[in-house]
PDB file of N, CA and C in Angstrom:
ATOM      1  N   UNK X   1       3.490 -48.957 -19.738  1.00  0.00           N
ATOM      2  CA  UNK X   1       3.239 -50.352 -19.424  1.00  0.00           C
ATOM      3  C   UNK X   1       4.491 -51.182 -19.680  1.00  0.00           C
ATOM      4  N   UNK X   2       5.170 -50.927 -20.789  1.00  0.00           N
ATOM      5  CA  UNK X   2       6.384 -51.670 -21.116  1.00  0.00           C
ATOM      6  C   UNK X   2       7.466 -51.415 -20.067  1.00  0.00           C
ATOM      7  N   UNK X   3       7.548 -50.185 -19.564  1.00  0.00           N
ATOM      8  CA  UNK X   3       8.533 -49.877 -18.525  1.00  0.00           C
ATOM      9  C   UNK X   3       8.262 -50.658 -17.247  1.00  0.00           C
ATOM     10  N   UNK X   4       6.996 -50.842 -16.916  1.00  0.00           N
ATOM     11  CA  UNK X   4       6.652 -51.611 -15.719  1.00  0.00           C
ATOM     12  C   UNK X   4       7.074 -53.062 -15.909  1.00  0.00           C
ATOM     13  N   UNK X   5       6.816 -53.622 -17.082  1.00  0.00           N
ATOM     14  CA  UNK X   5       7.192 -55.009 -17.355  1.00  0.00           C
ATOM     15  C   UNK X   5       8.711 -55.166 -17.291  1.00  0.00           C
ATOM     16  N   UNK X   6       9.447 -54.241 -17.888  1.00  0.00           N
ATOM     17  CA  UNK X   6      10.908 -54.286 -17.835  1.00  0.00           C
ATOM     18  C   UNK X   6      11.393 -54.214 -16.402  1.00  0.00           C
ATOM     19  N   UNK X   7      10.793 -53.341 -15.631  1.00  0.00           N
ATOM     20  CA  UNK X   7      11.195 -53.173 -14.245  1.00  0.00           C
ATOM     21  C   UNK X   7      10.930 -54.429 -13.428  1.00  0.00           C
ATOM     22  N   UNK X   8       9.779 -55.041 -13.643  1.00  0.00           N
ATOM     23  CA  UNK X   8       9.431 -56.259 -12.905  1.00  0.00           C
ATOM     24  C   UNK X   8      10.352 -57.405 -13.304  1.00  0.00           C
ATOM     25  N   UNK X   9      10.632 -57.547 -14.587  1.00  0.00           N
ATOM     26  CA  UNK X   9      11.556 -58.598 -15.023  1.00  0.00           C
ATOM     27  C   UNK X   9      12.954 -58.366 -14.461  1.00  0.00           C
ATOM     28  N   UNK X  10      13.386 -57.118 -14.429  1.00  0.00           N
ATOM     29  CA  UNK X  10      14.688 -56.796 -13.833  1.00  0.00           C
ATOM     30  C   UNK X  10      14.715 -57.169 -12.356  1.00  0.00           C
ATOM     31  N   UNK X  11      13.648 -56.871 -11.658  1.00  0.00           N
ATOM     32  CA  UNK X  11      13.575 -57.200 -10.237  1.00  0.00           C
ATOM     33  C   UNK X  11      13.530 -58.713 -10.024  1.00  0.00           C
ATOM     34  N   UNK X  12      12.830 -59.437 -10.884  1.00  0.00           N
ATOM     35  CA  UNK X  12      12.760 -60.894 -10.766  1.00  0.00           C
ATOM     36  C   UNK X  12      14.142 -61.521 -10.871  1.00  0.00           C
ATOM     37  N   UNK X  13      14.958 -60.986 -11.772  1.00  0.00           N
ATOM     38  CA  UNK X  13      16.276 -61.563 -12.002  1.00  0.00           C
ATOM     39  C   UNK X  13      17.378 -60.857 -11.211  1.00  0.00           C
ATOM     40  N   UNK X  14      17.027 -59.857 -10.405  1.00  0.00           N
ATOM     41  CA  UNK X  14      17.980 -59.200  -9.519  1.00  0.00           C
ATOM     42  C   UNK X  14      18.945 -58.265 -10.201  1.00  0.00           C
ATOM     43  N   UNK X  15      18.543 -57.645 -11.298  1.00  0.00           N
ATOM     44  CA  UNK X  15      19.444 -56.744 -12.015  1.00  0.00           C
ATOM     45  C   UNK X  15      18.897 -55.318 -12.066  1.00  0.00           C
ATOM     46  N   UNK X  16      18.063 -54.976 -11.127  1.00  0.00           N
ATOM     47  CA  UNK X  16      17.471 -53.637 -11.061  1.00  0.00           C
ATOM     48  C   UNK X  16      18.558 -52.621 -10.685  1.00  0.00           C
ATOM     49  N   UNK X  17      18.619 -51.498 -11.385  1.00  0.00           N
ATOM     50  CA  UNK X  17      19.601 -50.480 -11.029  1.00  0.00           C
ATOM     51  C   UNK X  17      18.931 -49.326 -10.281  1.00  0.00           C
ATOM     52  N   UNK X  18      19.750 -48.445  -9.717  1.00  0.00           N
ATOM     53  CA  UNK X  18      19.223 -47.352  -8.892  1.00  0.00           C
ATOM     54  C   UNK X  18      18.390 -46.358  -9.696  1.00  0.00           C
ATOM     55  N   UNK X  19      18.776 -46.111 -10.934  1.00  0.00           N
ATOM     56  CA  UNK X  19      18.022 -45.156 -11.762  1.00  0.00           C
ATOM     57  C   UNK X  19      16.605 -45.670 -12.004  1.00  0.00           C
ATOM     58  N   UNK X  20      16.478 -46.928 -12.396  1.00  0.00           N
ATOM     59  CA  UNK X  20      15.164 -47.503 -12.651  1.00  0.00           C
ATOM     60  C   UNK X  20      14.356 -47.584 -11.352  1.00  0.00           C
ATOM     61  N   UNK X  21      15.045 -47.892 -10.248  1.00  0.00           N
ATOM     62  CA  UNK X  21      14.353 -47.941  -8.959  1.00  0.00           C
ATOM     63  C   UNK X  21      13.761 -46.581  -8.609  1.00  0.00           C
ATOM     64  N   UNK X  22      14.507 -45.516  -8.876  1.00  0.00           N
ATOM     65  CA  UNK X  22      14.001 -44.162  -8.609  1.00  0.00           C
ATOM     66  C   UNK X  22      12.812 -43.830  -9.502  1.00  0.00           C
ATOM     67  N   UNK X  23      12.870 -44.250 -10.761  1.00  0.00           N
ATOM     68  CA  UNK X  23      11.752 -44.027 -11.673  1.00  0.00           C
ATOM     69  C   UNK X  23      10.520 -44.790 -11.209  1.00  0.00           C
ATOM     70  N   UNK X  24      10.725 -46.029 -10.781  1.00  0.00           N
ATOM     71  CA  UNK X  24       9.610 -46.839 -10.287  1.00  0.00           C
ATOM     72  C   UNK X  24       9.001 -46.223  -9.038  1.00  0.00           C
ATOM     73  N   UNK X  25       9.855 -45.722  -8.155  1.00  0.00           N
ATOM     74  CA  UNK X  25       9.382 -45.097  -6.928  1.00  0.00           C
ATOM     75  C   UNK X  25       8.525 -43.874  -7.239  1.00  0.00           C
ATOM     76  N   UNK X  26       8.961 -43.068  -8.203  1.00  0.00           N
ATOM     77  CA  UNK X  26       8.183 -41.895  -8.600  1.00  0.00           C
ATOM     78  C   UNK X  26       6.851 -42.305  -9.216  1.00  0.00           C
ATOM     79  N   UNK X  27       6.852 -43.358 -10.018  1.00  0.00           N
ATOM     80  CA  UNK X  27       5.615 -43.852 -10.626  1.00  0.00           C
ATOM     81  C   UNK X  27       4.643 -44.330  -9.565  1.00  0.00           C
ATOM     82  N   UNK X  28       5.149 -45.066  -8.582  1.00  0.00           N
ATOM     83  CA  UNK X  28       4.296 -45.584  -7.506  1.00  0.00           C
ATOM     84  C   UNK X  28       3.726 -44.439  -6.683  1.00  0.00           C
ATOM     85  N   UNK X  29       4.536 -43.425  -6.422  1.00  0.00           N
ATOM     86  CA  UNK X  29       4.044 -42.258  -5.672  1.00  0.00           C
ATOM     87  C   UNK X  29       2.909 -41.567  -6.421  1.00  0.00           C
ATOM     88  N   UNK X  30       3.003 -41.536  -7.739  1.00  0.00           N
ATOM     89  CA  UNK X  30       2.004 -40.821  -8.542  1.00  0.00           C
ATOM     90  C   UNK X  30       0.753 -41.660  -8.803  1.00  0.00           C
ATOM     91  N   UNK X  31       0.942 -42.973  -9.130  1.00  0.00           N
ATOM     92  CA  UNK X  31      -0.179 -43.806  -9.584  1.00  0.00           C
ATOM     93  C   UNK X  31      -0.574 -44.916  -8.621  1.00  0.00           C
ATOM     94  N   UNK X  32       0.216 -45.194  -7.631  1.00  0.00           N
ATOM     95  CA  UNK X  32      -0.072 -46.296  -6.720  1.00  0.00           C
ATOM     96  C   UNK X  32       0.627 -47.566  -7.154  1.00  0.00           C
ATOM     97  N   UNK X  33       0.552 -48.564  -6.310  1.00  0.00           N
ATOM     98  CA  UNK X  33       1.301 -49.801  -6.532  1.00  0.00           C
ATOM     99  C   UNK X  33       0.496 -50.857  -7.297  1.00  0.00           C
ATOM    100  N   UNK X  34      -0.768 -50.606  -7.547  1.00  0.00           N
ATOM    101  CA  UNK X  34      -1.634 -51.633  -8.133  1.00  0.00           C
ATOM    102  C   UNK X  34      -1.137 -52.142  -9.477  1.00  0.00           C
ATOM    103  N   UNK X  35      -0.554 -51.290 -10.299  1.00  0.00           N
ATOM    104  CA  UNK X  35      -0.067 -51.732 -11.612  1.00  0.00           C
ATOM    105  C   UNK X  35       1.085 -52.714 -11.451  1.00  0.00           C
ATOM    106  N   UNK X  36       1.995 -52.431 -10.525  1.00  0.00           N
ATOM    107  CA  UNK X  36       3.116 -53.326 -10.291  1.00  0.00           C
ATOM    108  C   UNK X  36       2.648 -54.664  -9.729  1.00  0.00           C
ATOM    109  N   UNK X  37       1.660 -54.648  -8.860  1.00  0.00           N
ATOM    110  CA  UNK X  37       1.160 -55.882  -8.262  1.00  0.00           C
ATOM    111  C   UNK X  37       0.474 -56.745  -9.319  1.00  0.00           C
ATOM    112  N   UNK X  38      -0.383 -56.148 -10.111  1.00  0.00           N
ATOM    113  CA  UNK X  38      -1.111 -56.904 -11.145  1.00  0.00           C
ATOM    114  C   UNK X  38      -0.153 -57.491 -12.166  1.00  0.00           C
ATOM    115  N   UNK X  39       0.738 -56.672 -12.696  1.00  0.00           N
ATOM    116  CA  UNK X  39       1.671 -57.154 -13.713  1.00  0.00           C
ATOM    117  C   UNK X  39       2.663 -58.133 -13.094  1.00  0.00           C
ATOM    118  N   UNK X  40       3.062 -57.912 -11.850  1.00  0.00           N
ATOM    119  CA  UNK X  40       3.956 -58.838 -11.162  1.00  0.00           C
ATOM    120  C   UNK X  40       3.345 -60.223 -11.041  1.00  0.00           C
ATOM    121  N   UNK X  41       2.062 -60.294 -10.663  1.00  0.00           N
ATOM    122  CA  UNK X  41       1.385 -61.588 -10.586  1.00  0.00           C
ATOM    123  C   UNK X  41       1.291 -62.242 -11.963  1.00  0.00           C
ATOM    124  N   UNK X  42       0.978 -61.470 -12.976  1.00  0.00           N
ATOM    125  CA  UNK X  42       0.888 -62.033 -14.332  1.00  0.00           C
ATOM    126  C   UNK X  42       2.238 -62.579 -14.799  1.00  0.00           C
ATOM    127  N   UNK X  43       3.303 -61.840 -14.539  1.00  0.00           N
ATOM    128  CA  UNK X  43       4.642 -62.299 -14.932  1.00  0.00           C
ATOM    129  C   UNK X  43       5.011 -63.557 -14.164  1.00  0.00           C
ATOM    130  N   UNK X  44       4.693 -63.605 -12.880  1.00  0.00           N
ATOM    131  CA  UNK X  44       4.996 -64.796 -12.075  1.00  0.00           C
ATOM    132  C   UNK X  44       4.233 -66.012 -12.593  1.00  0.00           C
ATOM    133  N   UNK X  45       2.968 -65.829 -12.919  1.00  0.00           N
ATOM    134  CA  UNK X  45       2.158 -66.936 -13.451  1.00  0.00           C
ATOM    135  C   UNK X  45       2.706 -67.399 -14.797  1.00  0.00           C
ATOM    136  N   UNK X  46       3.063 -66.462 -15.672  1.00  0.00           N
ATOM    137  CA  UNK X  46       3.640 -66.835 -16.968  1.00  0.00           C
ATOM    138  C   UNK X  46       4.957 -67.582 -16.788  1.00  0.00           C
ATOM    139  N   UNK X  47       5.776 -67.144 -15.849  1.00  0.00           N
ATOM    140  CA  UNK X  47       7.045 -67.822 -15.592  1.00  0.00           C
ATOM    141  C   UNK X  47       6.812 -69.244 -15.092  1.00  0.00           C
ATOM    142  N   UNK X  48       5.879 -69.415 -14.177  1.00  0.00           N
ATOM    143  CA  UNK X  48       5.570 -70.748 -13.660  1.00  0.00           C
ATOM    144  C   UNK X  48       4.988 -71.658 -14.740  1.00  0.00           C
ATOM    145  N   UNK X  49       4.091 -71.124 -15.560  1.00  0.00           N
ATOM    146  CA  UNK X  49       3.534 -71.922 -16.657  1.00  0.00           C
ATOM    147  C   UNK X  49       4.606 -72.323 -17.660  1.00  0.00           C
ATOM    148  N   UNK X  50       5.499 -71.408 -17.971  1.00  0.00           N
ATOM    149  CA  UNK X  50       6.594 -71.705 -18.891  1.00  0.00           C
ATOM    150  C   UNK X  50       7.484 -72.807 -18.334  1.00  0.00           C
ATOM    151  N   UNK X  51       7.810 -72.715 -17.055  1.00  0.00           N
ATOM    152  CA  UNK X  51       8.640 -73.748 -16.439  1.00  0.00           C
ATOM    153  C   UNK X  51       7.918 -75.097 -16.410  1.00  0.00           C
ATOM    154  N   UNK X  52       6.632 -75.086 -16.102  1.00  0.00           N
ATOM    155  CA  UNK X  52       5.860 -76.332 -16.071  1.00  0.00           C
ATOM    156  C   UNK X  52       5.809 -76.982 -17.453  1.00  0.00           C
ATOM    157  N   UNK X  53       5.602 -76.188 -18.477  1.00  0.00           N
ATOM    158  CA  UNK X  53       5.562 -76.718 -19.846  1.00  0.00           C
ATOM    159  C   UNK X  53       6.939 -77.246 -20.248  1.00  0.00           C
ATOM    160  N   UNK X  54       7.983 -76.524 -19.908  1.00  0.00           N
ATOM    161  CA  UNK X  54       9.340 -76.954 -20.240  1.00  0.00           C
ATOM    162  C   UNK X  54       9.685 -78.274 -19.556  1.00  0.00           C
ATOM    163  N   UNK X  55       9.370 -78.395 -18.284  1.00  0.00           N
ATOM    164  CA  UNK X  55       9.627 -79.643 -17.561  1.00  0.00           C
ATOM    165  C   UNK X  55       8.810 -80.777 -18.154  1.00  0.00           C
ATOM    166  N   UNK X  56       7.565 -80.518 -18.486  1.00  0.00           N
ATOM    167  CA  UNK X  56       6.713 -81.547 -19.082  1.00  0.00           C
ATOM    168  C   UNK X  56       7.279 -82.031 -20.411  1.00  0.00           C
ATOM    169  N   UNK X  57       7.706 -81.113 -21.248  1.00  0.00           N
ATOM    170  CA  UNK X  57       8.286 -81.487 -22.543  1.00  0.00           C
ATOM    171  C   UNK X  57       9.562 -82.300 -22.347  1.00  0.00           C
ATOM    172  N   UNK X  58      10.403 -81.884 -21.414  1.00  0.00           N
ATOM    173  CA  UNK X  58      11.642 -82.606 -21.172  1.00  0.00           C
ATOM    174  C   UNK X  58      11.358 -84.014 -20.639  1.00  0.00           C
ATOM    175  N   UNK X  59      10.439 -84.119 -19.692  1.00  0.00           N
ATOM    176  CA  UNK X  59      10.122 -85.436 -19.143  1.00  0.00           C
ATOM    177  C   UNK X  59       9.480 -86.351 -20.177  1.00  0.00           C
ATOM    178  N   UNK X  60       8.636 -85.814 -21.043  1.00  0.00           N
ATOM    179  CA  UNK X  60       8.021 -86.634 -22.101  1.00  0.00           C
ATOM    180  C   UNK X  60       9.059 -87.051 -23.139  1.00  0.00           C
ATOM    181  N   UNK X  61      10.039 -86.225 -23.358  1.00  0.00           N
ATOM    182  CA  UNK X  61      11.088 -86.546 -24.328  1.00  0.00           C
ATOM    183  C   UNK X  61      12.013 -87.636 -23.788  1.00  0.00           C
ATOM    184  N   UNK X  62      12.203 -87.672 -22.487  1.00  0.00           N
ATOM    185  CA  UNK X  62      13.091 -88.670 -21.875  1.00  0.00           C
ATOM    186  C   UNK X  62      12.449 -90.050 -21.941  1.00  0.00           C
ATOM    187  N   UNK X  63      11.147 -90.135 -21.803  1.00  0.00           N
ATOM    188  CA  UNK X  63      10.455 -91.443 -21.797  1.00  0.00           C
ATOM    189  C   UNK X  63      10.520 -92.074 -23.114  1.00  0.00           C
TER     190      UNK X  63
END
């Protein structure tokens, strides 16, 4: 599970390497893509919530 999260975060920030990509490809071939999709959506939602909270705090601090 931790490897999937690392892989998704690497892909989000564009720093995925060929070795990890090959490992991910083998995992998807064996288990399917559902784990990557579910965790990818969760990471995206967490990132958006974090950004929304950060912007809110900054805007409230400016006022």
